[in-house]
mmCIF file of C-alpha atoms in Angstrom:
data_model
loop_
_atom_site.group_PDB
_atom_site.id
_atom_site.type_symbol
_atom_site.label_atom_id
_atom_site.label_comp_id
_atom_site.label_asym_id
_atom_site.label_seq_id
_atom_site.Cartn_x
_atom_site.Cartn_y
_atom_site.Cartn_z
ATOM 1 C CA MET A 1 -0.036 -0.125 -0.107
ATOM 2 C CA LEU A 2 2.650 2.722 1.137
ATOM 3 C CA SER A 3 4.707 1.762 -2.139
ATOM 4 C CA LEU A 4 1.934 2.412 -4.256
ATOM 5 C CA ASP A 5 1.222 5.629 -2.776
ATOM 6 C CA PHE A 6 4.857 6.827 -3.287
ATOM 7 C CA LEU A 7 4.409 5.388 -7.132
ATOM 8 C CA ASP A 8 1.313 7.778 -7.598
ATOM 9 C CA ASP A 9 3.173 10.590 -5.802
ATOM 10 C CA VAL A 10 6.100 10.548 -8.345
ATOM 11 C CA ARG A 11 3.968 9.816 -11.105
ATOM 12 C CA ARG A 12 1.911 12.833 -10.426
ATOM 13 C CA MET A 13 5.393 15.058 -9.809
ATOM 14 C CA ASN A 14 6.719 14.073 -13.303
ATOM 15 C CA LYS A 15 3.557 14.586 -15.025
ATOM 16 C CA ARG A 16 3.097 18.151 -13.628
ATOM 17 C CA GLN A 17 7.164 19.151 -14.251
ATOM 18 C CA LEU A 18 6.195 17.813 -18.073
ATOM 19 C CA TYR A 19 3.239 20.166 -18.481
ATOM 20 C CA TYR A 20 5.442 23.005 -16.985
ATOM 21 C CA GLN A 21 8.186 22.258 -19.533
ATOM 22 C CA VAL A 22 5.962 22.173 -22.435
ATOM 23 C CA LEU A 23 4.374 25.535 -21.374
ATOM 24 C CA ASN A 24 7.612 26.690 -20.634
ATOM 25 C CA PHE A 25 8.697 25.950 -24.422
ATOM 26 C CA GLY A 26 5.146 27.642 -25.537
ATOM 27 C CA MET A 27 6.213 30.717 -24.072
ATOM 28 C CA ILE A 28 9.610 30.851 -25.625
ATOM 29 C CA VAL A 29 8.361 30.261 -28.879
ATOM 30 C CA SER A 30 5.311 32.682 -28.622
ATOM 31 C CA SER A 31 7.565 35.268 -27.272
ATOM 32 C CA ALA A 32 10.112 34.688 -30.234
ATOM 33 C CA LEU A 33 7.293 34.938 -32.833
ATOM 34 C CA MET A 34 5.771 38.124 -31.243
ATOM 35 C CA ILE A 35 8.903 39.881 -31.265
ATOM 36 C CA TRP A 36 9.627 39.232 -34.875
ATOM 37 C CA LYS A 37 6.073 39.880 -35.865
ATOM 38 C CA GLY A 38 6.375 43.066 -33.728
ATOM 39 C CA LEU A 39 9.490 43.771 -35.931
ATOM 40 C CA MET A 40 7.453 43.254 -39.101
ATOM 41 C CA VAL A 41 4.815 45.689 -38.098
ATOM 42 C CA VAL A 42 7.374 48.436 -36.867
ATOM 43 C CA THR A 43 9.771 48.312 -40.249
ATOM 44 C CA GLY A 44 6.783 47.408 -42.571
ATOM 45 C CA SER A 45 8.742 44.920 -44.066
ATOM 46 C CA GLU A 46 8.148 40.977 -44.529
ATOM 47 C CA SER A 47 11.702 40.101 -43.504
ATOM 48 C CA PRO A 48 13.391 42.880 -41.106
ATOM 49 C CA ILE A 49 16.532 40.804 -40.838
ATOM 50 C CA VAL A 50 17.966 39.128 -43.527
ATOM 51 C CA VAL A 51 21.122 36.982 -44.302
ATOM 52 C CA VAL A 52 23.604 38.141 -46.934
ATOM 53 C CA LEU A 53 23.365 35.479 -49.636
ATOM 54 C CA SER A 54 25.792 36.227 -52.165
ATOM 55 C CA GLY A 55 28.842 38.287 -52.472
ATOM 56 C CA SER A 56 27.720 40.571 -55.153
ATOM 57 C CA MET A 57 27.998 43.559 -52.389
ATOM 58 C CA GLU A 58 31.656 42.862 -51.532
ATOM 59 C CA PRO A 59 33.436 44.404 -49.601
ATOM 60 C CA ALA A 60 30.820 45.871 -48.106
ATOM 61 C CA PHE A 61 28.630 42.823 -47.211
ATOM 62 C CA HIS A 62 29.910 39.458 -47.255
ATOM 63 C CA ARG A 63 27.801 36.038 -47.174
ATOM 64 C CA GLY A 64 26.727 35.472 -43.818
ATOM 65 C CA ASP A 65 26.484 39.375 -42.647
ATOM 66 C CA LEU A 66 23.112 40.591 -41.442
ATOM 67 C CA LEU A 67 21.125 43.527 -42.691
ATOM 68 C CA PHE A 68 18.434 45.470 -41.074
ATOM 69 C CA LEU A 69 15.540 46.383 -43.717
ATOM 70 C CA THR A 70 12.662 48.692 -43.222
ATOM 71 C CA ASN A 71 10.051 49.040 -46.084
ATOM 72 C CA ARG A 72 8.187 52.391 -45.479
ATOM 73 C CA VAL A 73 6.603 53.291 -48.714
ATOM 74 C CA GLU A 74 6.681 56.903 -48.411
ATOM 75 C CA ASP A 75 10.410 56.903 -48.176
ATOM 76 C CA PRO A 76 11.770 58.282 -51.558
ATOM 77 C CA ILE A 77 14.306 56.060 -53.628
ATOM 78 C CA ARG A 78 17.606 58.020 -54.217
ATOM 79 C CA VAL A 79 20.684 56.843 -55.542
ATOM 80 C CA GLY A 80 23.202 55.457 -53.278
ATOM 81 C CA GLU A 81 20.444 53.538 -51.478
ATOM 82 C CA ILE A 82 20.700 49.559 -50.963
ATOM 83 C CA VAL A 83 17.329 48.333 -51.857
ATOM 84 C CA VAL A 84 16.122 44.859 -51.813
ATOM 85 C CA PHE A 85 14.371 44.135 -54.597
ATOM 86 C CA ARG A 86 12.555 40.971 -56.423
ATOM 87 C CA ILE A 87 12.432 40.555 -60.170
ATOM 88 C CA GLU A 88 8.862 39.673 -61.396
ATOM 89 C CA GLY A 89 8.504 35.930 -61.594
ATOM 90 C CA ARG A 90 11.506 35.202 -59.483
ATOM 91 C CA GLU A 91 11.448 34.523 -55.782
ATOM 92 C CA ILE A 92 15.181 35.151 -54.429
ATOM 93 C CA PRO A 93 15.414 38.658 -53.392
ATOM 94 C CA ILE A 94 18.497 40.690 -54.277
ATOM 95 C CA VAL A 95 20.255 43.200 -52.370
ATOM 96 C CA HIS A 96 21.898 45.914 -55.000
ATOM 97 C CA ARG A 97 22.680 49.731 -54.843
ATOM 98 C CA VAL A 98 20.693 52.338 -57.145
ATOM 99 C CA LEU A 99 22.439 53.586 -59.791
ATOM 100 C CA LYS A 100 20.150 55.871 -61.929
ATOM 101 C CA ILE A 101 16.714 57.427 -61.101
ATOM 102 C CA HIS A 102 14.347 59.146 -63.091
ATOM 103 C CA GLU A 103 11.228 60.344 -61.275
ATOM 104 C CA LYS A 104 7.864 62.026 -62.382
ATOM 105 C CA ALA A 105 5.912 64.611 -61.238
ATOM 106 C CA ASN A 106 3.219 62.526 -59.858
ATOM 107 C CA GLY A 107 5.650 60.165 -58.081
ATOM 108 C CA ASP A 108 5.967 57.161 -60.514
ATOM 109 C CA ILE A 109 9.829 56.521 -60.523
ATOM 110 C CA LYS A 110 11.951 53.794 -62.687
ATOM 111 C CA PHE A 111 15.377 53.436 -61.175
ATOM 112 C CA LEU A 112 18.346 50.916 -62.149
ATOM 113 C CA THR A 113 20.648 48.881 -59.616
ATOM 114 C CA LYS A 114 24.142 47.415 -59.404
ATOM 115 C CA GLY A 115 26.076 45.502 -57.276
ATOM 116 C CA ASP A 116 29.051 46.652 -55.965
ATOM 117 C CA ASN A 117 31.308 44.014 -57.035
ATOM 118 C CA ASN A 118 29.909 43.749 -60.037
ATOM 119 C CA ALA A 119 31.092 45.245 -63.061
ATOM 120 C CA VAL A 120 28.194 45.931 -65.187
ATOM 121 C CA ASP A 121 24.388 47.342 -64.279
ATOM 122 C CA ASP A 122 21.677 44.814 -63.289
ATOM 123 C CA ARG A 123 19.718 45.004 -66.484
ATOM 124 C CA GLY A 124 21.466 41.362 -67.328
ATOM 125 C CA LEU A 125 19.467 40.213 -64.466
ATOM 126 C CA TYR A 126 16.169 41.665 -65.135
ATOM 127 C CA LYS A 127 13.538 40.283 -67.030
ATOM 128 C CA GLN A 128 13.787 39.986 -70.586
ATOM 129 C CA GLY A 129 12.912 43.588 -72.188
ATOM 130 C CA GLN A 130 12.747 45.097 -68.681
ATOM 131 C CA HIS A 131 15.276 48.171 -68.431
ATOM 132 C CA TRP A 132 14.160 49.394 -65.304
ATOM 133 C CA LEU A 133 12.666 48.765 -61.938
ATOM 134 C CA GLU A 134 9.802 50.062 -60.417
ATOM 135 C CA LYS A 135 8.248 50.840 -56.586
ATOM 136 C CA LYS A 136 6.487 47.900 -56.690
ATOM 137 C CA ASP A 137 9.376 45.657 -57.069
ATOM 138 C CA VAL A 138 11.238 47.120 -53.691
ATOM 139 C CA VAL A 139 10.693 44.887 -50.997
ATOM 140 C CA GLY A 140 13.053 46.577 -48.614
ATOM 141 C CA ARG A 141 15.700 49.170 -47.776
ATOM 142 C CA ALA A 142 19.013 48.470 -46.183
ATOM 143 C CA ARG A 143 19.079 50.602 -42.913
ATOM 144 C CA GLY A 144 21.562 48.791 -40.743
ATOM 145 C CA SER A 145 24.139 46.061 -40.834
ATOM 146 C CA LEU A 146 25.679 43.745 -38.257
ATOM 147 C CA LEU A 147 28.820 42.453 -39.878
ATOM 148 C CA LEU A 148 29.071 38.918 -38.393
ATOM 149 C CA THR A 149 31.934 38.233 -40.425
ATOM 150 C CA PHE A 150 34.409 41.322 -39.655
ATOM 151 C CA CYS A 151 34.841 39.519 -36.107
ATOM 152 C CA LEU A 152 34.745 35.903 -37.488
ATOM 153 C CA PHE A 153 36.872 36.452 -40.133
ATOM 154 C CA HIS A 154 39.853 37.177 -37.874
ATOM 155 C CA LEU A 155 39.232 34.099 -35.951
ATOM 156 C CA ARG A 156 38.939 32.244 -39.136
ATOM 157 C CA PHE A 157 35.495 30.822 -38.171
ATOM 158 C CA VAL A 158 33.576 32.119 -40.934
ATOM 159 C CA PRO A 159 33.316 29.072 -43.116
ATOM 160 C CA TYR A 160 31.799 27.156 -40.606
ATOM 161 C CA ILE A 161 29.545 29.557 -39.147
ATOM 162 C CA GLY A 162 28.449 31.437 -42.305
ATOM 163 C CA ILE A 163 27.602 27.647 -43.760
ATOM 164 C CA VAL A 164 25.155 27.117 -40.988
ATOM 165 C CA THR A 165 23.126 30.559 -41.537
ATOM 166 C CA ILE A 166 23.230 29.953 -45.565
ATOM 167 C CA LEU A 167 22.234 26.387 -45.231
ATOM 168 C CA MET A 168 19.248 27.390 -42.948
ATOM 169 C CA ASN A 169 18.504 29.704 -46.117
ATOM 170 C CA ASP A 170 18.852 27.346 -48.738
ATOM 171 C CA TYR A 171 17.440 24.277 -47.101
ATOM 172 C CA PRO A 172 14.276 25.483 -45.014
ATOM 173 C CA LYS A 173 14.005 21.496 -43.845
ATOM 174 C CA PHE A 174 17.217 21.962 -41.925
ATOM 175 C CA LYS A 175 15.781 25.132 -40.168
ATOM 176 C CA TYR A 176 13.069 23.036 -38.748
ATOM 177 C CA ALA A 177 15.297 20.244 -37.970
ATOM 178 C CA VAL A 178 17.598 22.802 -35.773
ATOM 179 C CA LEU A 179 14.341 24.263 -34.298
ATOM 180 C CA PHE A 180 13.317 20.983 -33.483
ATOM 181 C CA LEU A 181 16.183 19.894 -31.819
ATOM 182 C CA LEU A 182 16.344 23.101 -29.882
ATOM 183 C CA GLY A 183 12.661 22.576 -28.470
ATOM 184 C CA LEU A 184 13.737 18.929 -27.704
ATOM 185 C CA PHE A 185 16.725 19.970 -25.574
ATOM 186 C CA VAL A 186 14.540 22.863 -24.245
ATOM 187 C CA LEU A 187 11.933 19.876 -22.828
ATOM 188 C CA VAL A 188 14.630 17.648 -21.599
ATOM 189 C CA HIS A 189 16.888 20.045 -19.705
ATOM 190 C CA ARG A 190 15.222 20.185 -16.349
ATOM 191 C CA GLU A 191 17.083 23.295 -14.794
ATOM 192 C CA MET B 1 29.034 22.795 -12.687
ATOM 193 C CA ASN B 2 31.367 19.933 -12.789
ATOM 194 C CA THR B 3 31.251 18.175 -16.342
ATOM 195 C CA VAL B 4 32.837 19.817 -19.104
ATOM 196 C CA LEU B 5 29.857 20.152 -21.268
ATOM 197 C CA SER B 6 28.250 22.116 -18.890
ATOM 198 C CA ARG B 7 31.489 24.358 -18.482
ATOM 199 C CA ALA B 8 31.485 24.640 -22.215
ATOM 200 C CA ASN B 9 27.693 25.819 -22.258
ATOM 201 C CA SER B 10 27.867 28.319 -19.491
ATOM 202 C CA LEU B 11 31.599 29.776 -21.291
ATOM 203 C CA PHE B 12 29.669 30.275 -24.556
ATOM 204 C CA ALA B 13 27.090 31.743 -23.269
ATOM 205 C CA PHE B 14 28.842 34.102 -21.512
ATOM 206 C CA SER B 15 31.079 34.883 -24.306
ATOM 207 C CA LEU B 16 28.029 35.374 -26.535
ATOM 208 C CA SER B 17 26.661 37.886 -24.263
ATOM 209 C CA VAL B 18 30.099 39.453 -23.655
ATOM 210 C CA MET B 19 30.095 39.607 -27.689
ATOM 211 C CA ALA B 20 26.728 41.200 -27.597
ATOM 212 C CA ALA B 21 27.295 43.901 -25.032
ATOM 213 C CA LEU B 22 30.900 44.768 -27.207
ATOM 214 C CA THR B 23 28.603 44.966 -30.480
ATOM 215 C CA PHE B 24 26.184 47.492 -28.822
ATOM 216 C CA GLY B 25 28.673 49.773 -27.184
ATOM 217 C CA CYS B 26 30.441 49.604 -31.072
ATOM 218 C CA PHE B 27 26.897 50.780 -32.193
ATOM 219 C CA ILE B 28 26.075 53.390 -29.858
ATOM 220 C CA THR B 29 29.219 55.165 -29.455
ATOM 221 C CA THR B 30 29.280 55.867 -32.898
ATOM 222 C CA ALA B 31 25.592 56.419 -33.607
ATOM 223 C CA PHE B 32 25.192 59.886 -33.556
ATOM 224 C CA LYS B 33 28.521 60.976 -35.014
ATOM 225 C CA ASP B 34 28.539 63.749 -37.513
ATOM 226 C CA ARG B 35 29.799 62.041 -41.110
ATOM 227 C CA ARG B 36 29.773 65.118 -43.172
ATOM 228 C CA VAL B 37 33.136 66.845 -44.575
ATOM 229 C CA PRO B 38 33.570 69.439 -47.180
ATOM 230 C CA VAL B 39 34.440 68.489 -50.393
ATOM 231 C CA ARG B 40 35.382 70.216 -53.436
ATOM 232 C CA VAL B 41 33.913 69.319 -56.827
ATOM 233 C CA HIS B 42 35.317 71.169 -59.673
ATOM 234 C CA VAL B 43 34.256 70.368 -63.341
ATOM 235 C CA SER B 44 36.802 71.279 -66.250
ATOM 236 C CA LYS B 45 34.702 69.840 -69.376
ATOM 237 C CA VAL B 46 31.471 69.326 -70.320
ATOM 238 C CA MET B 47 29.688 67.535 -73.695
ATOM 239 C CA LEU B 48 26.815 66.833 -75.045
ATOM 240 C CA LYS B 49 25.775 63.975 -77.865
ATOM 241 C CA ASN B 50 22.558 62.405 -78.770
ATOM 242 C CA VAL B 51 22.758 58.779 -79.563
ATOM 243 C CA ASP B 52 20.785 55.547 -79.171
ATOM 244 C CA ASP B 53 20.825 54.683 -75.825
ATOM 245 C CA PHE B 54 22.705 51.435 -76.048
ATOM 246 C CA THR B 55 23.110 50.583 -72.482
ATOM 247 C CA GLY B 56 19.376 49.968 -72.046
ATOM 248 C CA PRO B 57 16.099 50.850 -73.843
ATOM 249 C CA ARG B 58 17.101 51.702 -77.687
ATOM 250 C CA GLU B 59 15.835 55.232 -77.955
ATOM 251 C CA ARG B 60 17.877 58.154 -78.992
ATOM 252 C CA SER B 61 18.644 60.028 -75.757
ATOM 253 C CA ASP B 62 21.219 62.645 -74.647
ATOM 254 C CA LEU B 63 24.500 61.411 -73.699
ATOM 255 C CA GLY B 64 26.927 63.992 -71.312
ATOM 256 C CA PHE B 65 30.559 63.851 -71.137
ATOM 257 C CA ILE B 66 31.886 65.571 -67.759
ATOM 258 C CA THR B 67 35.426 65.743 -66.798
ATOM 259 C CA PHE B 68 36.153 66.608 -63.459
ATOM 260 C CA ASP B 69 38.269 67.019 -60.603
ATOM 261 C CA LEU B 70 37.725 65.911 -56.927
ATOM 262 C CA SER B 71 39.736 66.612 -53.564
ATOM 263 C CA ALA B 72 38.300 65.717 -50.060
ATOM 264 C CA ASP B 73 39.783 64.336 -46.950
ATOM 265 C CA LEU B 74 37.705 61.804 -45.444
ATOM 266 C CA GLN B 75 39.705 60.924 -42.567
ATOM 267 C CA PRO B 76 37.843 62.422 -39.782
ATOM 268 C CA ILE B 77 35.009 59.949 -41.205
ATOM 269 C CA PHE B 78 36.830 56.833 -40.407
ATOM 270 C CA ASP B 79 36.556 55.123 -36.568
ATOM 271 C CA TRP B 80 36.225 51.615 -35.067
ATOM 272 C CA ASN B 81 32.751 51.252 -36.611
ATOM 273 C CA VAL B 82 33.467 52.210 -40.019
ATOM 274 C CA LYS B 83 34.231 49.447 -42.104
ATOM 275 C CA GLN B 84 34.280 51.244 -45.636
ATOM 276 C CA LEU B 85 33.077 54.243 -47.459
ATOM 277 C CA PHE B 86 31.198 54.074 -51.101
ATOM 278 C CA LEU B 87 31.813 57.246 -52.227
ATOM 279 C CA TYR B 88 29.612 58.442 -55.639
ATOM 280 C CA LEU B 89 29.470 61.467 -57.456
ATOM 281 C CA SER B 90 25.725 62.261 -58.934
ATOM 282 C CA ALA B 91 24.435 64.554 -61.126
ATOM 283 C CA GLU B 92 21.252 65.576 -60.383
ATOM 284 C CA TYR B 93 18.602 67.826 -62.459
ATOM 285 C CA ALA B 94 15.252 68.100 -63.841
ATOM 286 C CA THR B 95 13.832 67.638 -67.152
ATOM 287 C CA LYS B 96 10.452 68.600 -69.254
ATOM 288 C CA SER B 97 9.760 64.807 -68.891
ATOM 289 C CA ASN B 98 10.845 64.015 -65.743
ATOM 290 C CA ALA B 99 10.794 66.319 -62.400
ATOM 291 C CA LEU B 100 13.877 64.267 -60.784
ATOM 292 C CA ASN B 101 16.350 62.766 -62.325
ATOM 293 C CA GLN B 102 19.567 61.583 -60.412
ATOM 294 C CA VAL B 103 22.487 59.659 -62.024
ATOM 295 C CA VAL B 104 25.759 58.093 -60.646
ATOM 296 C CA LEU B 105 28.329 59.293 -62.680
ATOM 297 C CA TRP B 106 31.499 57.568 -60.914
ATOM 298 C CA ASP B 107 31.826 55.570 -57.489
ATOM 299 C CA LYS B 108 34.845 54.274 -55.177
ATOM 300 C CA ILE B 109 35.338 52.247 -52.230
ATOM 301 C CA VAL B 110 37.541 53.788 -49.572
ATOM 302 C CA LEU B 111 38.202 50.842 -46.877
ATOM 303 C CA ARG B 112 39.711 51.517 -43.529
ATOM 304 C CA GLY B 113 43.405 51.575 -44.125
ATOM 305 C CA GLU B 114 43.602 53.040 -47.308
ATOM 306 C CA ASN B 115 44.599 56.531 -48.017
ATOM 307 C CA PRO B 116 41.492 58.917 -46.999
ATOM 308 C CA LYS B 117 42.687 62.045 -48.645
ATOM 309 C CA LEU B 118 41.370 62.478 -51.781
ATOM 310 C CA ASN B 119 42.919 64.155 -54.480
ATOM 311 C CA LEU B 120 41.861 63.189 -58.341
ATOM 312 C CA ARG B 121 42.159 65.516 -61.289
ATOM 313 C CA ASP B 122 40.632 65.115 -64.849
ATOM 314 C CA MET B 123 38.513 62.259 -64.119
ATOM 315 C CA LYS B 124 36.277 60.826 -66.702
ATOM 316 C CA SER B 125 32.764 59.261 -65.446
ATOM 317 C CA LYS B 126 32.839 55.501 -64.814
ATOM 318 C CA TYR B 127 28.936 55.400 -66.013
ATOM 319 C CA PHE B 128 27.825 56.351 -69.439
ATOM 320 C CA PHE B 129 25.481 59.783 -68.192
ATOM 321 C CA PHE B 130 22.411 58.933 -70.324
ATOM 322 C CA ASP B 131 19.295 60.901 -69.702
ATOM 323 C CA ASP B 132 15.642 59.321 -70.191
ATOM 324 C CA GLY B 133 14.935 61.309 -73.554
ATOM 325 C CA ASN B 134 16.398 64.555 -74.534
ATOM 326 C CA GLY B 135 16.510 66.848 -71.475
ATOM 327 C CA LEU B 136 20.240 67.274 -71.000
ATOM 328 C CA ARG B 137 20.452 69.802 -74.059
ATOM 329 C CA ALA B 138 20.280 73.285 -73.001
ATOM 330 C CA ASN B 139 19.657 72.284 -69.600
ATOM 331 C CA LYS B 140 20.618 75.396 -66.895
ATOM 332 C CA ASN B 141 21.307 73.791 -63.875
ATOM 333 C CA ILE B 142 22.869 70.204 -63.288
ATOM 334 C CA THR B 143 24.148 69.718 -60.043
ATOM 335 C CA LEU B 144 26.943 67.228 -58.987
ATOM 336 C CA THR B 145 27.436 66.045 -55.596
ATOM 337 C CA LEU B 146 29.885 63.703 -53.973
ATOM 338 C CA SER B 147 28.003 61.505 -51.427
ATOM 339 C CA TRP B 148 29.338 58.219 -49.016
ATOM 340 C CA ASN B 149 27.459 55.616 -47.840
ATOM 341 C CA VAL B 150 29.224 54.567 -44.620
ATOM 342 C CA VAL B 151 29.168 51.053 -43.844
ATOM 343 C CA PRO B 152 29.569 50.431 -40.288
ATOM 344 C CA ASN B 153 30.539 46.974 -38.490
ATOM 345 C CA ALA B 154 27.560 47.256 -36.553
ATOM 346 C CA GLY B 155 24.932 49.812 -36.898
ATOM 347 C CA ILE B 156 23.127 52.279 -39.448
ATOM 348 C CA LEU B 157 23.567 52.347 -42.734
ATOM 349 C CA PRO B 158 23.579 56.385 -43.333
ATOM 350 C CA LEU B 159 24.142 58.268 -46.699
ATOM 351 C CA VAL B 160 25.834 61.044 -46.233
ATOM 352 C CA VAL B 161 26.140 64.171 -48.731
ATOM 353 C CA GLY B 162 29.245 66.265 -48.717
ATOM 354 C CA SER B 163 28.976 69.842 -48.338
ATOM 355 C CA GLY B 164 30.606 71.357 -51.621
ATOM 356 C CA GLN B 165 28.272 70.721 -54.771
ATOM 357 C CA VAL B 166 28.592 72.439 -57.632
ATOM 358 C CA SER B 167 26.117 73.144 -60.542
ATOM 359 C CA LEU B 168 26.770 73.385 -64.642
ATOM 360 C CA PRO B 169 24.587 74.428 -67.533
ATOM 361 C CA PHE B 170 24.818 72.046 -70.591
ATOM 362 C CA PRO B 171 25.467 73.268 -73.866
ATOM 363 C CA ASP B 172 22.734 73.849 -76.387
ATOM 364 C CA MET B 173 24.197 71.918 -79.141
ATOM 365 C CA TYR B 174 25.045 68.431 -79.819
ATOM 366 C CA GLU B 175 28.745 67.428 -80.645
ATOM 367 C CA THR B 176 29.234 65.499 -83.743
ATOM 368 C CA THR B 177 32.947 64.659 -83.502
ATOM 369 C CA LYS B 178 34.415 61.416 -82.336
ATOM 370 C CA SER B 179 36.143 63.386 -79.475
ATOM 371 C CA TYR B 180 35.832 62.575 -76.142
#
């Protein structure tokens, strides 16, 4: 009789701890989601923080660096700005600098972009027959940077850590696997 | 606190928070700095042609040629948080068909550690100065400005306009000789 009571106690404690851990995990996930969505609202951008994926803006940005974007429609597009745009029919956004603008009195604007590290402008990247980009192609404006590769470069860690961030972007399933493993770790870790 | 793994874990977490604090310190100590310096731009030669725009839409457009001098001392801008400066010389003007036109004529990247004193003479533009149409001819007011984009290690990416612009008119007639 005594042993059964003891077992019941232990079983009940473990169940409550388990519920607590699940709730804890849920709290962490929902706070992270709230912060992310809050950033989306404040910046007006679908992806307020992006990882640089190509080397076309070197030596300013290397693969693995972080960029902070805003997407306020009322911000005028001017030369020298770094814009993030998507070409019609393509999914991958491109982060390049504005080279030329022609704006009409009513606000209609057409502009040309070029990557700092490219020898020619982006007309070769645009759609067949397309010579200019328009406001509707713009996904965001780069307003801030966190050049992780700067500090890491000197520690020779860039190949390894950069690859993780790039893998996470290129293979979304890898992202889910990492999140799943993190979640498992939080659940199992008692302290 | 007595297994290698838990020690490595707390060491890693601590170093992450130290790096985060350092990065924030890097950002906040340079966030409100004035990044402007005086700049001297001088134009020595202006020429105008009218040809098919071979860089893009194949319409007959005005093509401008400008030879310029640039001098500026960019040393005060560089600090521990500036990785590079992206300099660009842009021409801004208005035409009958477009209220605002901006064309980058020339650009240069100055990394931290490179010579920050700029003293260039008789420079030709790097990019073709095509107008969207024929608005350069007899245009009284084309303003050349040297600006720069400060690329920080951690922080805001500001676009700074150098003080010292120069305005120039374009000629009324097209040049038909092959010279430049």
